[in-house]
PDB file of C-alpha atoms in Angstrom:
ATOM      1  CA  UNK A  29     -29.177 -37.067  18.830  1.00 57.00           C
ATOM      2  CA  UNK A  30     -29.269 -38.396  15.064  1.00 73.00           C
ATOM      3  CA  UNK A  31     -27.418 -36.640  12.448  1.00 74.00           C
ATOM      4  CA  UNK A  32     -28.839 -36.069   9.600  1.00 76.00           C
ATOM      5  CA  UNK A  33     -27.310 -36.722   6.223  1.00 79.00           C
ATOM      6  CA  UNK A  34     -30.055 -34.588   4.506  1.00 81.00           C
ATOM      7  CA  UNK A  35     -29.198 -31.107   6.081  1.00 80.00           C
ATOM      8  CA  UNK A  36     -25.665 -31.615   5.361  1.00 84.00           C
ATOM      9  CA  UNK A  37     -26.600 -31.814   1.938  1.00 88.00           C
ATOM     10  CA  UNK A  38     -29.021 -28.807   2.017  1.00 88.00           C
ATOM     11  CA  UNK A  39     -26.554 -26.923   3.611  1.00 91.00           C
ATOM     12  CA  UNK A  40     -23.513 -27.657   1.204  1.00 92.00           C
ATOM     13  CA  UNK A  41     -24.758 -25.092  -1.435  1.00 92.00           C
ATOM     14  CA  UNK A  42     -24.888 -22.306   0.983  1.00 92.00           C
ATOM     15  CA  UNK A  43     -21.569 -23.328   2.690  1.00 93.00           C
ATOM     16  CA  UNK A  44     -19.590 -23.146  -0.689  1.00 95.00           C
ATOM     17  CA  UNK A  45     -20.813 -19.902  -1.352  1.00 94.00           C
ATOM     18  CA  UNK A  46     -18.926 -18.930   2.132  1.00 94.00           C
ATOM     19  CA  UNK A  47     -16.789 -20.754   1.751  1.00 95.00           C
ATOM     20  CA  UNK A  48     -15.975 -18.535  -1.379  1.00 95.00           C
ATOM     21  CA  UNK A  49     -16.319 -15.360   0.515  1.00 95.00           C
ATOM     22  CA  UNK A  50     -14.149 -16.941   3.466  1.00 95.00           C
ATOM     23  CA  UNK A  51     -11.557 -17.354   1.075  1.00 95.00           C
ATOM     24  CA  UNK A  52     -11.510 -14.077  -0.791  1.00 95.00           C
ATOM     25  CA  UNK A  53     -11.795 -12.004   2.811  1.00 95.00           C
ATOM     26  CA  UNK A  54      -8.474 -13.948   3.875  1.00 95.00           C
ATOM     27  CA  UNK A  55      -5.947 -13.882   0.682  1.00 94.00           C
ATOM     28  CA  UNK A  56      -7.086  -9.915   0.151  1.00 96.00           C
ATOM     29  CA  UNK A  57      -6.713  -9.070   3.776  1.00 96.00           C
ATOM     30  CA  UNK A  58      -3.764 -11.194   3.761  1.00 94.00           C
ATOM     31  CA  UNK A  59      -2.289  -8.828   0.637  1.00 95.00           C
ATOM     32  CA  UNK A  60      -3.700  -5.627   1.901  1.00 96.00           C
ATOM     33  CA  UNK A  61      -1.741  -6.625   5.687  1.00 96.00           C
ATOM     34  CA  UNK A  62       1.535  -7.630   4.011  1.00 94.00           C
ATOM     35  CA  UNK A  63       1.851  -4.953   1.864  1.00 94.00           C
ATOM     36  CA  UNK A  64       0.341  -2.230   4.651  1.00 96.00           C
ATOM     37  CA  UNK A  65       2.787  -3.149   7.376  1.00 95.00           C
ATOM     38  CA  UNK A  66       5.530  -3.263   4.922  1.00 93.00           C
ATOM     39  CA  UNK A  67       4.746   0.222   4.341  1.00 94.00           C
ATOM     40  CA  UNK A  68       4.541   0.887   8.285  1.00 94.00           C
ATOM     41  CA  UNK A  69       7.332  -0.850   8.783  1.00 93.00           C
ATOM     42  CA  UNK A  70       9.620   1.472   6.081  1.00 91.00           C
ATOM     43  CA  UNK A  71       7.777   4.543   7.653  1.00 92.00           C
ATOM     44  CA  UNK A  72       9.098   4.058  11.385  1.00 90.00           C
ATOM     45  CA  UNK A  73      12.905   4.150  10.161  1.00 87.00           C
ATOM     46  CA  UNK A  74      12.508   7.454   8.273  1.00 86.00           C
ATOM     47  CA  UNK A  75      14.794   9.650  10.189  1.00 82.00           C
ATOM     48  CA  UNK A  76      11.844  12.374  10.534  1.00 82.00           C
ATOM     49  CA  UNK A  77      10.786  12.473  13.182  1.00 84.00           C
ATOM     50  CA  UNK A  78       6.940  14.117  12.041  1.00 88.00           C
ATOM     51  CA  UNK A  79       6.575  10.661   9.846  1.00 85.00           C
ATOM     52  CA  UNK A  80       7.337   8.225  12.498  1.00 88.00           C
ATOM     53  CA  UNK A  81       5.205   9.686  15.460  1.00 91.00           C
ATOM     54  CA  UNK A  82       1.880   9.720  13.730  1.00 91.00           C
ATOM     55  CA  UNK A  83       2.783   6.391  11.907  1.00 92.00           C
ATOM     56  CA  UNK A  84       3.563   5.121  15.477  1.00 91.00           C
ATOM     57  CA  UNK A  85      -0.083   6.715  16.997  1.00 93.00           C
ATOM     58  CA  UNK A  86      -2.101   5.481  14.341  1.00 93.00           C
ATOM     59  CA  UNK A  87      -0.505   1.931  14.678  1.00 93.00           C
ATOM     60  CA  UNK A  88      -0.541   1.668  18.028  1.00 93.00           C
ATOM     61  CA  UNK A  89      -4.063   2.937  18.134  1.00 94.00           C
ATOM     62  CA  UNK A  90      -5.160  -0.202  15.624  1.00 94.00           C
ATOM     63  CA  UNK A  91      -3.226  -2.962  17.049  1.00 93.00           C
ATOM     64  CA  UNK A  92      -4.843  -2.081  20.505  1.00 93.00           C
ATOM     65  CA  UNK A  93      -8.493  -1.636  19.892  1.00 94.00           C
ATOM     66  CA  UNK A  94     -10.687  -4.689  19.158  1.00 95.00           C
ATOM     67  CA  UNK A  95     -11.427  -5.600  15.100  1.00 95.00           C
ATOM     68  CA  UNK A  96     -14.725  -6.131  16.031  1.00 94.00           C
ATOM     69  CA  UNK A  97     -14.957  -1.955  17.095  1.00 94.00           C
ATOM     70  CA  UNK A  98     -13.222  -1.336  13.635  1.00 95.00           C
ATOM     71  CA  UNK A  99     -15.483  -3.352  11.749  1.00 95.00           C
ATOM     72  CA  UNK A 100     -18.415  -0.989  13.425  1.00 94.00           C
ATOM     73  CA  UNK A 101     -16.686   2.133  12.704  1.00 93.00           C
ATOM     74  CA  UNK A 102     -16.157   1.313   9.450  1.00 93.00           C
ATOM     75  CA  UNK A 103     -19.313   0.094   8.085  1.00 94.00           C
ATOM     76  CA  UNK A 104     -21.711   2.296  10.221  1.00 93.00           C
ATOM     77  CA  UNK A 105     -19.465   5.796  10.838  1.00 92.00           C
ATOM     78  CA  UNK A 106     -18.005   5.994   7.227  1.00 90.00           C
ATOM     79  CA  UNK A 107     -21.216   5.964   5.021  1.00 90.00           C
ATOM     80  CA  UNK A 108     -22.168   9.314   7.226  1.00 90.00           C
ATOM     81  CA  UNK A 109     -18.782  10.790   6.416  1.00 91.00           C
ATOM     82  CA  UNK A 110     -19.863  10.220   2.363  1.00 87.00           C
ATOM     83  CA  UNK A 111     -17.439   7.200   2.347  1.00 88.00           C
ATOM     84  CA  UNK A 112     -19.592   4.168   1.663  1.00 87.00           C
ATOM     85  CA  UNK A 113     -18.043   0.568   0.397  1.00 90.00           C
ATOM     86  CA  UNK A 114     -19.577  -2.221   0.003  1.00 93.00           C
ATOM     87  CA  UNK A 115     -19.406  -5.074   3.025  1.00 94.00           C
ATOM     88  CA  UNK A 116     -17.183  -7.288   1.811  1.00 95.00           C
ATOM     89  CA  UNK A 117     -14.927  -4.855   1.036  1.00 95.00           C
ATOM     90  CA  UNK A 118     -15.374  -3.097   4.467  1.00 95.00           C
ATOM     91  CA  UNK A 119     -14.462  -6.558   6.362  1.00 95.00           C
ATOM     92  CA  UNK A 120     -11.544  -6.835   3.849  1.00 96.00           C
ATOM     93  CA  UNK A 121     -10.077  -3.557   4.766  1.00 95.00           C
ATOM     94  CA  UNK A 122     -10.763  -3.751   8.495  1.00 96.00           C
ATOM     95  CA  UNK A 123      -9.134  -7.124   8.140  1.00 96.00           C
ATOM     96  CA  UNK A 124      -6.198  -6.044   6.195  1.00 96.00           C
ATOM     97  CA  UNK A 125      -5.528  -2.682   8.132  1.00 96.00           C
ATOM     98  CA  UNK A 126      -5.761  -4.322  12.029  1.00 96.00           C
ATOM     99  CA  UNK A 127      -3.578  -6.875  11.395  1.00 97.00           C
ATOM    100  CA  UNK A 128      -0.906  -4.765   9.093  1.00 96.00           C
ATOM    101  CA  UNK A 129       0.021  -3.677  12.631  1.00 95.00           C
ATOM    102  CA  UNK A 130       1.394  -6.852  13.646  1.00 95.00           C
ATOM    103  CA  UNK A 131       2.930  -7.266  10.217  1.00 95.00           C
ATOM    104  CA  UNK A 132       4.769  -4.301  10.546  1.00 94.00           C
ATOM    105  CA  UNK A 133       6.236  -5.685  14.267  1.00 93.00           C
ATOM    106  CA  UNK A 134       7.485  -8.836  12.191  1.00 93.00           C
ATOM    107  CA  UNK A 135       9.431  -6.853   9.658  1.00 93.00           C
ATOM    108  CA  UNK A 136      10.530  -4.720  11.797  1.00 91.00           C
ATOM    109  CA  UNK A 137      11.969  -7.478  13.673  1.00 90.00           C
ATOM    110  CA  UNK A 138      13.738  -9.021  10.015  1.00 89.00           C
ATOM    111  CA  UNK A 139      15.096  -5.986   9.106  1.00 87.00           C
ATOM    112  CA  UNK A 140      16.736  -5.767  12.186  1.00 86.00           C
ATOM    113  CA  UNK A 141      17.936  -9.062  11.944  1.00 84.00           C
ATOM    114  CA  UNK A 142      20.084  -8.204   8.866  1.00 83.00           C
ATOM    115  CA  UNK A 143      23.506  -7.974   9.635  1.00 82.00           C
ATOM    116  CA  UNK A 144      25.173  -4.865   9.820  1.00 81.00           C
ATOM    117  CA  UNK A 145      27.545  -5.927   7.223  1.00 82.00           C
ATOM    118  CA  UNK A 146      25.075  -6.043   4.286  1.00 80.00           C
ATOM    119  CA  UNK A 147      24.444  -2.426   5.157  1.00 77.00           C
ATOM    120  CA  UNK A 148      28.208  -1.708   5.301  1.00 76.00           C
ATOM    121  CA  UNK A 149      28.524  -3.625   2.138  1.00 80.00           C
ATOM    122  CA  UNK A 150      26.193  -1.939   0.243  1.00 77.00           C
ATOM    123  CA  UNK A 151      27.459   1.420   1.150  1.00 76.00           C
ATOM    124  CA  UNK A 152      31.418   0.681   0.635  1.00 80.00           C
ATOM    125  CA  UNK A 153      29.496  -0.277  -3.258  1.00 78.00           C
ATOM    126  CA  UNK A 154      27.885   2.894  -3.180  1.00 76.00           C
ATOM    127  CA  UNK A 155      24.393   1.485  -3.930  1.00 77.00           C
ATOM    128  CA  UNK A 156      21.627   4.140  -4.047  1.00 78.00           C
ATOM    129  CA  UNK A 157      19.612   3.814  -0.586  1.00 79.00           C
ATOM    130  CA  UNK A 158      16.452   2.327  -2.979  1.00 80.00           C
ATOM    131  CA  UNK A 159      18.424  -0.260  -4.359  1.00 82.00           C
ATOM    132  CA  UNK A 160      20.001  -0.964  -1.118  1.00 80.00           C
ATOM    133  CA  UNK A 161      16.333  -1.800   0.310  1.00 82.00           C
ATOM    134  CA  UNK A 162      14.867  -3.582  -2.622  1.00 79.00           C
ATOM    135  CA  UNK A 163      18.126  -5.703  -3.411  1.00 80.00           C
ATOM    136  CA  UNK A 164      20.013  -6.591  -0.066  1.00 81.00           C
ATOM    137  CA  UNK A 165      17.947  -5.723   2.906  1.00 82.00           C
ATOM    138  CA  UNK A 166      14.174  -6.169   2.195  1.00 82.00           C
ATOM    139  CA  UNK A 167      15.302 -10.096   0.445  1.00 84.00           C
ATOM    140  CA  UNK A 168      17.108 -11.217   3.374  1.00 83.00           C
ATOM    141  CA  UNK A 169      14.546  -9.957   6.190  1.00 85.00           C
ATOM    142  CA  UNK A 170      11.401 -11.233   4.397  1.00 84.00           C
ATOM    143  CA  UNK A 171      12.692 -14.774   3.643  1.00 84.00           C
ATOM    144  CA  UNK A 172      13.391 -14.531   7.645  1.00 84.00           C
ATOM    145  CA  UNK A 173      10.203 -13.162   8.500  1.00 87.00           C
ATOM    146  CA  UNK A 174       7.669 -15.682   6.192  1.00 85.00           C
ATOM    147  CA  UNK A 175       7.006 -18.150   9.254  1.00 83.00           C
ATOM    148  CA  UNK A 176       5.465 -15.300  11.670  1.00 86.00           C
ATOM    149  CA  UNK A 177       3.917 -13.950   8.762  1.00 88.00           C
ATOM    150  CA  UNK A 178       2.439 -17.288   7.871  1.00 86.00           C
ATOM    151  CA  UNK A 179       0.685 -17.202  12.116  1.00 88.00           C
ATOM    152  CA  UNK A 180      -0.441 -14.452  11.218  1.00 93.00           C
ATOM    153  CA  UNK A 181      -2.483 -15.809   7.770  1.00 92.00           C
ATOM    154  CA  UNK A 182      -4.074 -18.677  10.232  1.00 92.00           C
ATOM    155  CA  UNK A 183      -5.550 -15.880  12.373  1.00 93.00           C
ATOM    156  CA  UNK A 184      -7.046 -13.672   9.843  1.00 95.00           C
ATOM    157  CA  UNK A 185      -8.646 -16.954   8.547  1.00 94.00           C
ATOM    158  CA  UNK A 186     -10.088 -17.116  12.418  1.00 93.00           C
ATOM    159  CA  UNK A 187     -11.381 -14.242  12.577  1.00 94.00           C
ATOM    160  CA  UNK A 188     -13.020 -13.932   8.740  1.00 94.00           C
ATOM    161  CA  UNK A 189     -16.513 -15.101  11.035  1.00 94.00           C
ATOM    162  CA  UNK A 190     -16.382 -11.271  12.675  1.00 94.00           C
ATOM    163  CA  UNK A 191     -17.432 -10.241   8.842  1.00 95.00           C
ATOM    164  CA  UNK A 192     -20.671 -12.267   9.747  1.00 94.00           C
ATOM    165  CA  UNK A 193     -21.619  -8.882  12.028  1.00 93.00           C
ATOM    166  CA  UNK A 194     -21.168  -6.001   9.242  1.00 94.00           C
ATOM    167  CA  UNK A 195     -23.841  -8.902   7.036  1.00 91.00           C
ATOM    168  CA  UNK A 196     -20.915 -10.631   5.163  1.00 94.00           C
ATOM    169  CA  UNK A 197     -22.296 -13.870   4.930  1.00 92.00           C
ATOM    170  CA  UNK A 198     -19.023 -16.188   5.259  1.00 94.00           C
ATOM    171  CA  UNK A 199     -19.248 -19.525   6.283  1.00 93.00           C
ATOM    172  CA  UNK A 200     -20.094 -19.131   9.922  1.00 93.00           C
ATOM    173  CA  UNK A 201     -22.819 -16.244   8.434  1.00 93.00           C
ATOM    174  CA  UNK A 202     -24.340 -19.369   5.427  1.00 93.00           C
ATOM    175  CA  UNK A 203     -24.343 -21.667   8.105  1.00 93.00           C
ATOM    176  CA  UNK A 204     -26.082 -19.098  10.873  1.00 92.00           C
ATOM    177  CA  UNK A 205     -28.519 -18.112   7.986  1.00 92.00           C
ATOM    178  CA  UNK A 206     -29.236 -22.159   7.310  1.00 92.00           C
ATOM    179  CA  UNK A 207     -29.951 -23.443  10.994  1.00 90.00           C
ATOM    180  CA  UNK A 208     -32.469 -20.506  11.441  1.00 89.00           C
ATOM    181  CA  UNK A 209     -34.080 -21.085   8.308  1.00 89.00           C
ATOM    182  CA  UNK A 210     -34.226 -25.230   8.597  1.00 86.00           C
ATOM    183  CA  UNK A 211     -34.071 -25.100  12.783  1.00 88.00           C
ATOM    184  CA  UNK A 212     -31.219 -27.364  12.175  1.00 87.00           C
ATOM    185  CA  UNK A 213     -27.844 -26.474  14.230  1.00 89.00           C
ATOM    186  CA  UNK A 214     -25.353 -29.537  14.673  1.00 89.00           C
ATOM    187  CA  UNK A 215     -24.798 -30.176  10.497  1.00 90.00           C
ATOM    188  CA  UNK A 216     -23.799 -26.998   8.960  1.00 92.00           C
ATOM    189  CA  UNK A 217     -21.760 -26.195  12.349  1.00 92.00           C
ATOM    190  CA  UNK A 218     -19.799 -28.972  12.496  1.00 93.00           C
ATOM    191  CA  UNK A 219     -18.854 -28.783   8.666  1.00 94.00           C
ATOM    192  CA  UNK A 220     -17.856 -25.371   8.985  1.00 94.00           C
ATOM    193  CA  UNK A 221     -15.630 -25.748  11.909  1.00 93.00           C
ATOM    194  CA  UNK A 222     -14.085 -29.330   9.885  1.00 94.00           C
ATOM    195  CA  UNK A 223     -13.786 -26.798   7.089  1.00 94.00           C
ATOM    196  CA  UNK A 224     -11.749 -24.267   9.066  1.00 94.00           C
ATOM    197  CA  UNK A 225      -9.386 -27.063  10.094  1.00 93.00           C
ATOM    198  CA  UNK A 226      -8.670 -28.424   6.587  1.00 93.00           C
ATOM    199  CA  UNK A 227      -7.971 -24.960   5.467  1.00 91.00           C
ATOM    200  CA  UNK A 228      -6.081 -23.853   8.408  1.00 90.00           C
ATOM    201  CA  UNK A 229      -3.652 -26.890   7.534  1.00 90.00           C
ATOM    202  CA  UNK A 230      -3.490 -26.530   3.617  1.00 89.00           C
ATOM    203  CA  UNK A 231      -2.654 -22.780   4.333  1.00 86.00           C
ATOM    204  CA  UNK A 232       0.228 -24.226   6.769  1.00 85.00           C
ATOM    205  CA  UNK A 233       0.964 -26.707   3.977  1.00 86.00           C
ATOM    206  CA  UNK A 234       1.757 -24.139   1.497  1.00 85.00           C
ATOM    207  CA  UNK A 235       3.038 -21.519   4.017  1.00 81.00           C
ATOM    208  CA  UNK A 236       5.980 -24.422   5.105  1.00 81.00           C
ATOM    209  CA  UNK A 237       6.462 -24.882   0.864  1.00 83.00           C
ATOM    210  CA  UNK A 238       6.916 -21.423   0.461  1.00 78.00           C
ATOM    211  CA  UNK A 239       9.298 -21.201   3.627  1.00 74.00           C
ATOM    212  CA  UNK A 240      11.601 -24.609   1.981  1.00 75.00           C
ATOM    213  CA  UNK A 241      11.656 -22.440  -1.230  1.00 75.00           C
ATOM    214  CA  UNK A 242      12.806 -19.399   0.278  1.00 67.00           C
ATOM    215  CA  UNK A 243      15.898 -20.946   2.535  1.00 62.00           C
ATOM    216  CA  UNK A 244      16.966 -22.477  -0.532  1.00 59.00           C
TER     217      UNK A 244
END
């Protein structure tokens, strides 16, 4: 087999476009997961007991049905509810809201970790219970937490390629689209999956910055 120089060049215009839409899918998801399971996360210590069981079902529900089944529901059962988006933003959500269930396990697990004194501490200074969250606890579990969280970036990267199913043409979708067109397979696959490495380790680059930073 002879590669070929040429297709690699024919394909680089289509794989920067997915490249593009790679990239968007993973820092929203990433944003819409970090800030959803944070919100999980909060819900499931609320002393009602009505906010945490249906948080809990709906969670549990997510985290243990395949993203590919989500993706599905989303972008073919929605539009005949009236709720239609567009696919991108489909893939972003499904994205975002599947793996805000495992984002909610982490912090769960940091605020846990916080000693009891801060808690004691901030009630002997009589700190209202929001400033008690947003200034001692919620500072000292997420710098704990940023290295699972980080894992957790890497796999939504992996899994950006499901997008290719709802038509979200990503970089597994550009290159797909390019070896049926040109009949030309080995190129565009093999820069794709050198592309998902190099990203992969600049997003554990700046994920192990970020992590220095924080223990500081």
């Amino acid at each position: 087999m002879k590669w070929d120089w040429s297709a690699v060049s024919g394909f680089m215009p289509q794989f920067w476009e997915g490249l593009q839409v790679t990239l968007q899918a993973l820092a929203l998801g990433s944003l819409i997961s970090f800030a959803l399971g944070l919100v999980w996360a909060l819900l499931m210590r609320t002393p009602t007991r009505w906010v945490r069981w249906p948080v809990g079902v709906v969670t549990e529900f997510v985290r243990n049905t395949p993203l590919l089944v989500q993706l599905f529901f989303l972008f073919y059962v929605l539009p005949e509810w009236g709720l239609t988006f567009s696919a991108l933003a489909t893939g972003v959500f499904a994205i975002g809201l599947h793996y805000s269930t495992y984002t909610m396990q982490v912090y769960r697990a940091g605020i846990e970790a916080v000693p009891v004194g801060q808690w004691e501490a901030a009630t002997a200074l009589n700190l209202p219970r929001r400033r008690t969250w947003t200034a001692v606890i919620l500072p000292q579990a997420i710098r704990r937490v940023v290295p699972a969280l980080g894992n957790y970036v890497i796999s939504m990267l992996k899994d950006t390629p499901m997008l290719m199913v709802i038509t979200v043409l990503e970089m597994l979708g550009q290159a797909r689209l390019y070896s049926q067109q040109h009949f030309q397979f080995t190129e565009p696959l093999t820069v794709i999956g050198v592309a998902f490495i190099l990203v992969s380790y600049l997003a554990s680059l700046l994920l192990r910055t970020l992590e220095r930073r924080l223990v500081r």
